[in-house]
Amino acid sequence: MAEFEDGEALLRAARAAREQGYRRMEAYTPFPVEGLPEVLSVRGRRLPLIVLGGGLVGGATGLLLQWYAAAVNYPFNVGGRPHASWPAFIPVTFELTILVAALSAVLGMFALNGLPQPYHPVFNVAEFSAASRDRFFLCIEATDPRFDLQETRAFLETLGARGVFEVEP
Amino acid sequence: MGQIFHPSTNTFSKVSIFGAVFFLAGVAAFALMFLRSSYVTGVGVVEPQPVPFSHAHHVGGLGLDCRYCHTAVEDSSFAGLPPTHTCMTCHSQIWNTSPMLQPVRESYATDQPLAWNRVHNLSDFVYFNHSIHVQKGIGCATCHGPVDQMPLMWKAEPMTMEWCLDCHRQPERYIRPREEVFNMRYEPPPDQLALGTQLVEEYGIEKARLTDCYVCHR
């Protein structure tokens, strides 16, 4: 794991590592760094689908629930309106769509990125406590096929890092 | 190892989030079951009475008709409990020294009515009319259970609005011929639905209006 002063240095280092053929990398930054996800080939394509699915489920639930309650299970005359008067169902359908979509956004985010995770090996590095303040870290994981402790360490040191650390599992 | 949290906290946090789903489902299931339990509805729970009056003996054993004591059931909204006079029509002569019947004789002598404990007690915002149900062919046993076999009175049905509406939506499933209403041993025929549909037609029951609010909550 290498420590950098700013996002630009991290971005350059990540590109260099990518050219070297490293794939199983992870970057830790205090704020989103423009262009970093593309370099690390992180594509957030699944969460929007989960949110869309949640929204559709919520909307369908809202509509069917009202239709069932108003027209099927206990129909009665309220102010002379038709039993299944769809314009009156729109607000609840709309709000349930948003509610379930928002809940699936949060829960889907947790499920996809494995949070909450109070224990993580990178915390074993003392300098890593600055990662959420003003330091940028690039971590190449040992599961990478090109990983070799000496070689990778030497490579990271060529990238102009403030320091290179070994992360204990 | 300069970590705040132990590795086990990962498992713990994920299990607690996942387990919350099951916990909430369990709470909901418990609430639904609790509200339908006999603890809440009082089904099958025997109320203590000042005199241990046995319907099983008087109806099942002696064959009294329901209307001998509950006189108002055919033409009033309230079926009514018999006054002490009704008890004393027989018990002035029969068992007239029995200690069990002492409260009845006392009530007769002092003109103080017996304080029976109600078993079927609807809320006061529900208007229930016995006479209309009896006239339209709903038998006593359909709602009150096999009273001719009850040594002491208990509720056979929950008397919830859900249960009332069940019949108001499909009366043909429970209706019987008028002359069978006070027959405690009536068995519905195999073609109950066909007979019921015919009787609903015959007795002029307007199903469309039976579930309106004002029918009961007047």
GROMACS .gro file of C-alpha atoms in nm:
model
  387
    1MET     CA    1   0.000   0.000   0.000
    2ALA     CA    2   0.133   0.339  -0.102
    3GLU     CA    3   0.048   0.679   0.048
    4PHE     CA    4   0.011   0.992  -0.169
    5GLU     CA    5  -0.022   1.364  -0.104
    6ASP     CA    6  -0.306   1.442  -0.343
    7GLY     CA    7  -0.554   1.295  -0.584
    8GLU     CA    8  -0.350   1.373  -0.894
    9ALA     CA    9  -0.053   1.170  -0.768
   10LEU     CA   10  -0.285   0.885  -0.678
   11LEU     CA   11  -0.445   0.895  -1.023
   12ARG     CA   12  -0.105   0.883  -1.194
   13ALA     CA   13   0.005   0.595  -0.970
   14ALA     CA   14  -0.314   0.401  -1.038
   15ARG     CA   15  -0.271   0.444  -1.415
   16ALA     CA   16   0.091   0.327  -1.392
   17ALA     CA   17  -0.009   0.024  -1.187
   18ARG     CA   18  -0.279  -0.055  -1.441
   19GLU     CA   19  -0.025  -0.043  -1.723
   20GLN     CA   20   0.196  -0.276  -1.521
   21GLY     CA   21  -0.094  -0.522  -1.536
   22TYR     CA   22  -0.217  -0.501  -1.180
   23ARG     CA   23  -0.594  -0.549  -1.159
   24ARG     CA   24  -0.688  -0.626  -0.799
   25MET     CA   25  -0.632  -0.277  -0.663
   26GLU     CA   26  -0.818  -0.057  -0.425
   27ALA     CA   27  -0.783   0.317  -0.368
   28TYR     CA   28  -0.878   0.488  -0.041
   29THR     CA   29  -0.947   0.863  -0.057
   30PRO     CA   30  -1.114   1.117   0.171
   31PHE     CA   31  -1.343   1.236  -0.112
   32PRO     CA   32  -1.441   1.118  -0.462
   33VAL     CA   33  -1.152   1.161  -0.706
   34GLU     CA   34  -1.260   1.239  -1.062
   35GLY     CA   35  -1.157   0.965  -1.305
   36LEU     CA   36  -1.047   0.713  -1.040
   37PRO     CA   37  -1.334   0.464  -1.088
   38GLU     CA   38  -1.254   0.432  -1.460
   39VAL     CA   39  -0.887   0.364  -1.387
   40LEU     CA   40  -0.974   0.101  -1.127
   41SER     CA   41  -1.239  -0.033  -1.368
   42VAL     CA   42  -1.513   0.004  -1.105
   43ARG     CA   43  -1.844   0.025  -1.283
   44GLY     CA   44  -2.154   0.109  -1.084
   45ARG     CA   45  -2.405  -0.054  -1.310
   46ARG     CA   46  -2.589  -0.276  -1.063
   47LEU     CA   47  -2.719  -0.026  -0.808
   48PRO     CA   48  -2.931   0.175  -1.057
   49LEU     CA   49  -3.096  -0.150  -1.162
   50ILE     CA   50  -3.169  -0.239  -0.799
   51VAL     CA   51  -3.318   0.107  -0.742
   52LEU     CA   52  -3.528   0.076  -1.057
   53GLY     CA   53  -3.653  -0.264  -0.946
   54GLY     CA   54  -3.732  -0.131  -0.599
   55GLY     CA   55  -3.920   0.163  -0.748
   56LEU     CA   56  -4.125  -0.062  -0.974
   57VAL     CA   57  -4.206  -0.301  -0.687
   58GLY     CA   58  -4.303  -0.010  -0.461
   59GLY     CA   59  -4.523   0.154  -0.723
   60ALA     CA   60  -4.695  -0.173  -0.813
   61THR     CA   61  -4.750  -0.248  -0.442
   62GLY     CA   62  -4.903   0.095  -0.383
   63LEU     CA   63  -5.135   0.071  -0.682
   64LEU     CA   64  -5.243  -0.289  -0.622
   65LEU     CA   65  -5.290  -0.233  -0.249
   66GLN     CA   66  -5.525   0.059  -0.306
   67TRP     CA   67  -5.711  -0.114  -0.586
   68TYR     CA   68  -5.756  -0.428  -0.374
   69ALA     CA   69  -5.871  -0.234  -0.069
   70ALA     CA   70  -6.104   0.000  -0.258
   71ALA     CA   71  -6.252  -0.222  -0.528
   72VAL     CA   72  -6.209  -0.586  -0.425
   73ASN     CA   73  -6.189  -0.644  -0.052
   74TYR     CA   74  -6.431  -0.387   0.091
   75PRO     CA   75  -6.587  -0.168  -0.176
   76PHE     CA   76  -6.821   0.099  -0.045
   77ASN     CA   77  -6.957   0.427  -0.164
   78VAL     CA   78  -6.742   0.721  -0.057
   79GLY     CA   79  -6.883   1.045  -0.191
   80GLY     CA   80  -7.026   0.878  -0.500
   81ARG     CA   81  -6.687   0.813  -0.657
   82PRO     CA   82  -6.622   0.497  -0.855
   83HIS     CA   83  -6.461   0.221  -0.649
   84ALA     CA   84  -6.140   0.200  -0.852
   85SER     CA   85  -6.089   0.570  -0.914
   86TRP     CA   86  -5.730   0.571  -1.034
   87PRO     CA   87  -5.659   0.947  -1.009
   88ALA     CA   88  -5.691   0.927  -0.630
   89PHE     CA   89  -5.442   0.637  -0.624
   90ILE     CA   90  -5.162   0.841  -0.786
   91PRO     CA   91  -5.022   1.019  -0.476
   92VAL     CA   92  -4.979   0.701  -0.273
   93THR     CA   93  -4.840   0.511  -0.572
   94PHE     CA   94  -4.591   0.792  -0.631
   95GLU     CA   95  -4.480   0.807  -0.270
   96LEU     CA   96  -4.446   0.431  -0.229
   97THR     CA   97  -4.238   0.422  -0.548
   98ILE     CA   98  -4.000   0.675  -0.396
   99LEU     CA   99  -3.997   0.510  -0.053
  100VAL     CA  100  -3.911   0.161  -0.176
  101ALA     CA  101  -3.667   0.295  -0.436
  102ALA     CA  102  -3.484   0.498  -0.170
  103LEU     CA  103  -3.477   0.206   0.074
  104SER     CA  104  -3.344  -0.029  -0.195
  105ALA     CA  105  -3.084   0.234  -0.286
  106VAL     CA  106  -2.950   0.240   0.070
  107LEU     CA  107  -2.980  -0.132   0.140
  108GLY     CA  108  -2.853  -0.222  -0.208
  109MET     CA  109  -2.550   0.004  -0.155
  110PHE     CA  110  -2.477  -0.174   0.174
  111ALA     CA  111  -2.525  -0.516   0.017
  112LEU     CA  112  -2.303  -0.443  -0.285
  113ASN     CA  113  -2.010  -0.281  -0.104
  114GLY     CA  114  -2.016  -0.513   0.195
  115LEU     CA  115  -2.077  -0.245   0.454
  116PRO     CA  116  -2.098  -0.221   0.749
  117GLN     CA  117  -1.743  -0.353   0.796
  118PRO     CA  118  -1.588  -0.227   1.122
  119TYR     CA  119  -1.281  -0.451   1.082
  120HIS     CA  120  -1.066  -0.429   0.767
  121PRO     CA  121  -0.698  -0.527   0.717
  122VAL     CA  122  -0.598  -0.180   0.591
  123PHE     CA  123  -0.675  -0.035   0.932
  124ASN     CA  124  -0.374  -0.231   1.061
  125VAL     CA  125  -0.151   0.034   0.897
  126ALA     CA  126  -0.109   0.317   1.149
  127GLU     CA  127  -0.074   0.588   0.878
  128PHE     CA  128  -0.406   0.481   0.728
  129SER     CA  129  -0.597   0.683   0.987
  130ALA     CA  130  -0.525   0.987   0.763
  131ALA     CA  131  -0.712   0.831   0.469
  132SER     CA  132  -1.037   1.001   0.568
  133ARG     CA  133  -0.866   1.339   0.625
  134ASP     CA  134  -0.595   1.440   0.376
  135ARG     CA  135  -0.407   1.138   0.243
  136PHE     CA  136  -0.467   0.918  -0.059
  137PHE     CA  137  -0.385   0.548  -0.057
  138LEU     CA  138  -0.343   0.292  -0.331
  139CYS     CA  139  -0.349  -0.071  -0.221
  140ILE     CA  140  -0.249  -0.359  -0.445
  141GLU     CA  141  -0.392  -0.679  -0.307
  142ALA     CA  142  -0.200  -1.002  -0.261
  143THR     CA  143  -0.465  -1.195  -0.452
  144ASP     CA  144  -0.352  -1.024  -0.774
  145PRO     CA  145  -0.183  -1.280  -1.005
  146ARG     CA  146   0.109  -1.040  -1.073
  147PHE     CA  147   0.164  -0.975  -0.703
  148ASP     CA  148   0.508  -1.035  -0.556
  149LEU     CA  149   0.601  -0.880  -0.224
  150GLN     CA  150   0.947  -0.749  -0.322
  151GLU     CA  151   0.863  -0.659  -0.681
  152THR     CA  152   0.541  -0.482  -0.602
  153ARG     CA  153   0.702  -0.288  -0.319
  154ALA     CA  154   0.981  -0.174  -0.550
  155PHE     CA  155   0.729  -0.077  -0.814
  156LEU     CA  156   0.519   0.129  -0.572
  157GLU     CA  157   0.830   0.312  -0.452
  158THR     CA  158   0.896   0.433  -0.810
  159LEU     CA  159   0.561   0.614  -0.815
  160GLY     CA  160   0.666   0.904  -0.587
  161ALA     CA  161   0.475   0.784  -0.284
  162ARG     CA  162   0.521   0.935   0.062
  163GLY     CA  163   0.554   0.589   0.203
  164VAL     CA  164   0.494   0.227   0.114
  165PHE     CA  165   0.349  -0.005   0.375
  166GLU     CA  166   0.281  -0.370   0.408
  167VAL     CA  167  -0.075  -0.450   0.507
  168GLU     CA  168  -0.105  -0.740   0.748
  169PRO     CA  169  -0.412  -0.954   0.683
  170MET     CA  170  -0.278  -0.450   1.524
  171GLY     CA  171  -0.389  -0.095   1.584
  172GLN     CA  172  -0.754  -0.165   1.516
  173ILE     CA  173  -1.052  -0.044   1.712
  174PHE     CA  174  -1.281  -0.332   1.621
  175HIS     CA  175  -1.231  -0.705   1.649
  176PRO     CA  176  -1.281  -0.911   1.327
  177SER     CA  177  -1.595  -1.068   1.478
  178THR     CA  178  -1.771  -0.729   1.465
  179ASN     CA  179  -1.806  -0.769   1.086
  180THR     CA  180  -2.016  -1.080   1.128
  181PHE     CA  181  -2.202  -0.929   1.419
  182SER     CA  182  -2.299  -0.612   1.232
  183LYS     CA  183  -2.414  -0.798   0.919
  184VAL     CA  184  -2.610  -1.058   1.114
  185SER     CA  185  -2.780  -0.789   1.323
  186ILE     CA  186  -2.889  -0.597   1.011
  187PHE     CA  187  -3.009  -0.915   0.839
  188GLY     CA  188  -3.167  -1.039   1.162
  189ALA     CA  189  -3.367  -0.717   1.202
  190VAL     CA  190  -3.580  -0.833   0.907
  191PHE     CA  191  -3.668  -1.155   1.085
  192PHE     CA  192  -3.719  -0.973   1.413
  193LEU     CA  193  -3.970  -0.731   1.259
  194ALA     CA  194  -4.147  -1.015   1.079
  195GLY     CA  195  -4.169  -1.199   1.410
  196VAL     CA  196  -4.315  -0.895   1.588
  197ALA     CA  197  -4.576  -0.854   1.313
  198ALA     CA  198  -4.667  -1.223   1.322
  199PHE     CA  199  -4.698  -1.216   1.701
  200ALA     CA  200  -4.923  -0.907   1.688
  201LEU     CA  201  -5.155  -1.068   1.431
  202MET     CA  202  -5.177  -1.392   1.626
  203PHE     CA  203  -5.222  -1.214   1.959
  204LEU     CA  204  -5.515  -1.006   1.828
  205ARG     CA  205  -5.690  -1.324   1.714
  206SER     CA  206  -5.608  -1.523   2.025
  207SER     CA  207  -5.875  -1.625   2.274
  208TYR     CA  208  -5.696  -1.404   2.525
  209VAL     CA  209  -5.818  -1.101   2.329
  210THR     CA  210  -6.140  -1.229   2.171
  211GLY     CA  211  -6.256  -1.441   2.466
  212VAL     CA  212  -6.347  -1.742   2.251
  213GLY     CA  213  -6.389  -2.051   2.468
  214VAL     CA  214  -6.335  -1.861   2.794
  215VAL     CA  215  -6.591  -1.937   3.064
  216GLU     CA  216  -6.717  -1.635   3.260
  217PRO     CA  217  -6.796  -1.694   3.628
  218GLN     CA  218  -7.169  -1.647   3.704
  219PRO     CA  219  -7.359  -1.585   4.029
  220VAL     CA  220  -7.547  -1.911   3.967
  221PRO     CA  221  -7.377  -2.188   3.763
  222PHE     CA  222  -7.660  -2.205   3.509
  223SER     CA  223  -7.617  -2.495   3.264
  224HIS     CA  224  -7.757  -2.458   2.913
  225ALA     CA  225  -7.648  -2.818   2.855
  226HIS     CA  226  -7.895  -2.935   3.121
  227HIS     CA  227  -8.188  -2.706   3.042
  228VAL     CA  228  -8.167  -2.717   2.660
  229GLY     CA  229  -7.980  -3.037   2.583
  230GLY     CA  230  -8.128  -3.235   2.872
  231LEU     CA  231  -8.478  -3.096   2.928
  232GLY     CA  232  -8.534  -2.977   2.571
  233LEU     CA  233  -8.644  -2.620   2.648
  234ASP     CA  234  -8.682  -2.401   2.344
  235CYS     CA  235  -8.448  -2.100   2.333
  236ARG     CA  236  -8.747  -1.865   2.332
  237TYR     CA  237  -8.881  -1.995   2.665
  238CYS     CA  238  -8.626  -1.777   2.846
  239HIS     CA  239  -8.487  -1.544   2.575
  240THR     CA  240  -8.834  -1.417   2.488
  241ALA     CA  241  -8.745  -1.099   2.302
  242VAL     CA  242  -8.517  -1.257   2.045
  243GLU     CA  243  -8.774  -1.270   1.763
  244ASP     CA  244  -8.902  -0.914   1.776
  245SER     CA  245  -8.644  -0.701   1.953
  246SER     CA  246  -8.289  -0.599   1.884
  247PHE     CA  247  -8.187  -0.732   2.227
  248ALA     CA  248  -8.243  -1.100   2.300
  249GLY     CA  249  -8.257  -1.029   2.671
  250LEU     CA  250  -8.184  -1.238   2.978
  251PRO     CA  251  -8.474  -1.399   3.161
  252PRO     CA  252  -8.587  -1.231   3.484
  253THR     CA  253  -8.579  -1.420   3.813
  254HIS     CA  254  -8.950  -1.489   3.761
  255THR     CA  255  -8.864  -1.718   3.472
  256CYS     CA  256  -8.633  -1.925   3.690
  257MET     CA  257  -8.891  -1.940   3.966
  258THR     CA  258  -9.167  -2.072   3.736
  259CYS     CA  259  -9.004  -2.411   3.793
  260HIS     CA  260  -8.760  -2.361   4.078
  261SER     CA  261  -9.026  -2.248   4.325
  262GLN     CA  262  -9.119  -2.621   4.325
  263ILE     CA  263  -8.815  -2.806   4.185
  264TRP     CA  264  -8.490  -2.810   4.389
  265ASN     CA  265  -8.646  -2.535   4.595
  266THR     CA  266  -8.410  -2.605   4.884
  267SER     CA  267  -8.095  -2.650   4.679
  268PRO     CA  268  -7.807  -2.433   4.808
  269MET     CA  269  -7.693  -2.381   4.449
  270LEU     CA  270  -8.013  -2.191   4.379
  271GLN     CA  271  -7.996  -1.977   4.694
  272PRO     CA  272  -7.906  -1.658   4.497
  273VAL     CA  273  -8.216  -1.708   4.278
  274ARG     CA  274  -8.449  -1.737   4.577
  275GLU     CA  275  -8.279  -1.442   4.741
  276SER     CA  276  -8.324  -1.234   4.427
  277TYR     CA  277  -8.692  -1.330   4.419
  278ALA     CA  278  -8.742  -1.243   4.785
  279THR     CA  279  -8.558  -0.910   4.779
  280ASP     CA  280  -8.663  -0.795   4.430
  281GLN     CA  281  -8.296  -0.754   4.337
  282PRO     CA  282  -8.214  -0.895   3.991
  283LEU     CA  283  -7.933  -1.147   3.954
  284ALA     CA  284  -7.610  -0.984   3.831
  285TRP     CA  285  -7.528  -1.213   3.537
  286ASN     CA  286  -7.193  -1.156   3.369
  287ARG     CA  287  -7.224  -1.092   2.995
  288VAL     CA  288  -7.026  -1.327   2.775
  289HIS     CA  289  -7.113  -1.177   2.435
  290ASN     CA  290  -7.042  -0.810   2.490
  291LEU     CA  291  -7.013  -0.588   2.183
  292SER     CA  292  -6.881  -0.233   2.205
  293ASP     CA  293  -7.151   0.029   2.249
  294PHE     CA  294  -7.081   0.179   1.905
  295VAL     CA  295  -7.205  -0.139   1.740
  296TYR     CA  296  -7.579  -0.176   1.697
  297PHE     CA  297  -7.673  -0.544   1.676
  298ASN     CA  298  -8.030  -0.653   1.608
  299HIS     CA  299  -8.120  -1.010   1.701
  300SER     CA  300  -8.469  -1.008   1.551
  301ILE     CA  301  -8.362  -0.935   1.195
  302HIS     CA  302  -8.110  -1.222   1.197
  303VAL     CA  303  -8.364  -1.464   1.341
  304GLN     CA  304  -8.628  -1.357   1.087
  305LYS     CA  305  -8.386  -1.393   0.794
  306GLY     CA  306  -8.289  -1.748   0.881
  307ILE     CA  307  -7.963  -1.721   1.078
  308GLY     CA  308  -7.974  -1.994   1.343
  309CYS     CA  309  -7.870  -1.947   1.705
  310ALA     CA  310  -7.592  -2.204   1.681
  311THR     CA  311  -7.429  -2.030   1.384
  312CYS     CA  312  -7.313  -1.746   1.608
  313HIS     CA  313  -7.344  -1.884   1.963
  314GLY     CA  314  -7.215  -2.234   1.896
  315PRO     CA  315  -7.362  -2.558   2.034
  316VAL     CA  316  -7.523  -2.393   2.340
  317ASP     CA  317  -7.717  -2.714   2.412
  318GLN     CA  318  -7.381  -2.873   2.504
  319MET     CA  319  -7.240  -2.590   2.716
  320PRO     CA  320  -7.249  -2.660   3.091
  321LEU     CA  321  -7.141  -2.298   3.145
  322MET     CA  322  -7.164  -2.027   2.879
  323TRP     CA  323  -6.865  -1.940   2.662
  324LYS     CA  324  -6.810  -1.760   2.333
  325ALA     CA  325  -6.798  -1.988   2.032
  326GLU     CA  326  -6.713  -1.709   1.787
  327PRO     CA  327  -6.485  -1.404   1.824
  328MET     CA  328  -6.758  -1.142   1.747
  329THR     CA  329  -6.501  -0.932   1.558
  330MET     CA  330  -6.607  -0.706   1.272
  331GLU     CA  331  -6.408  -0.931   1.039
  332TRP     CA  332  -6.624  -1.224   1.146
  333CYS     CA  333  -6.952  -1.029   1.110
  334LEU     CA  334  -6.859  -0.908   0.762
  335ASP     CA  335  -6.768  -1.261   0.658
  336CYS     CA  336  -7.139  -1.348   0.667
  337HIS     CA  337  -7.268  -1.009   0.551
  338ARG     CA  338  -7.068  -1.054   0.232
  339GLN     CA  339  -7.179  -1.413   0.169
  340PRO     CA  340  -7.491  -1.486   0.376
  341GLU     CA  341  -7.572  -1.786   0.153
  342ARG     CA  342  -7.293  -1.979   0.326
  343TYR     CA  343  -7.465  -1.965   0.669
  344ILE     CA  344  -7.836  -1.905   0.611
  345ARG     CA  345  -8.091  -2.175   0.693
  346PRO     CA  346  -8.471  -2.211   0.655
  347ARG     CA  347  -8.666  -1.997   0.906
  348GLU     CA  348  -8.826  -2.298   1.075
  349GLU     CA  349  -8.481  -2.442   1.156
  350VAL     CA  350  -8.347  -2.132   1.333
  351PHE     CA  351  -8.402  -2.261   1.688
  352ASN     CA  352  -8.293  -2.616   1.605
  353MET     CA  353  -7.961  -2.655   1.786
  354ARG     CA  354  -7.879  -2.980   1.606
  355TYR     CA  355  -7.933  -2.846   1.249
  356GLU     CA  356  -7.677  -2.971   0.997
  357PRO     CA  357  -7.632  -2.769   0.676
  358PRO     CA  358  -7.723  -2.977   0.368
  359PRO     CA  359  -7.452  -3.073   0.116
  360ASP     CA  360  -7.596  -2.823  -0.133
  361GLN     CA  361  -7.578  -2.538   0.123
  362LEU     CA  362  -7.468  -2.283  -0.137
  363ALA     CA  363  -7.757  -2.362  -0.372
  364LEU     CA  364  -8.011  -2.362  -0.089
  365GLY     CA  365  -7.854  -2.050   0.063
  366THR     CA  366  -7.865  -1.857  -0.265
  367GLN     CA  367  -8.230  -1.951  -0.302
  368LEU     CA  368  -8.312  -1.847   0.057
  369VAL     CA  369  -8.128  -1.514   0.021
  370GLU     CA  370  -8.351  -1.447  -0.279
  371GLU     CA  371  -8.663  -1.568  -0.098
  372TYR     CA  372  -8.608  -1.367   0.223
  373GLY     CA  373  -8.527  -1.051   0.025
  374ILE     CA  374  -8.178  -1.001   0.165
  375GLU     CA  375  -8.006  -0.712  -0.013
  376LYS     CA  376  -7.644  -0.820  -0.016
  377ALA     CA  377  -7.523  -0.497  -0.177
  378ARG     CA  378  -7.622  -0.293   0.129
  379LEU     CA  379  -7.520  -0.537   0.402
  380THR     CA  380  -7.161  -0.408   0.436
  381ASP     CA  381  -7.243  -0.036   0.449
  382CYS     CA  382  -7.125   0.144   0.761
  383TYR     CA  383  -7.466   0.255   0.886
  384VAL     CA  384  -7.599  -0.103   0.903
  385CYS     CA  385  -7.424  -0.161   1.238
  386HIS     CA  386  -7.257   0.167   1.340
  387ARG     CA  387  -7.572   0.375   1.375
   0.00000   0.00000   0.00000
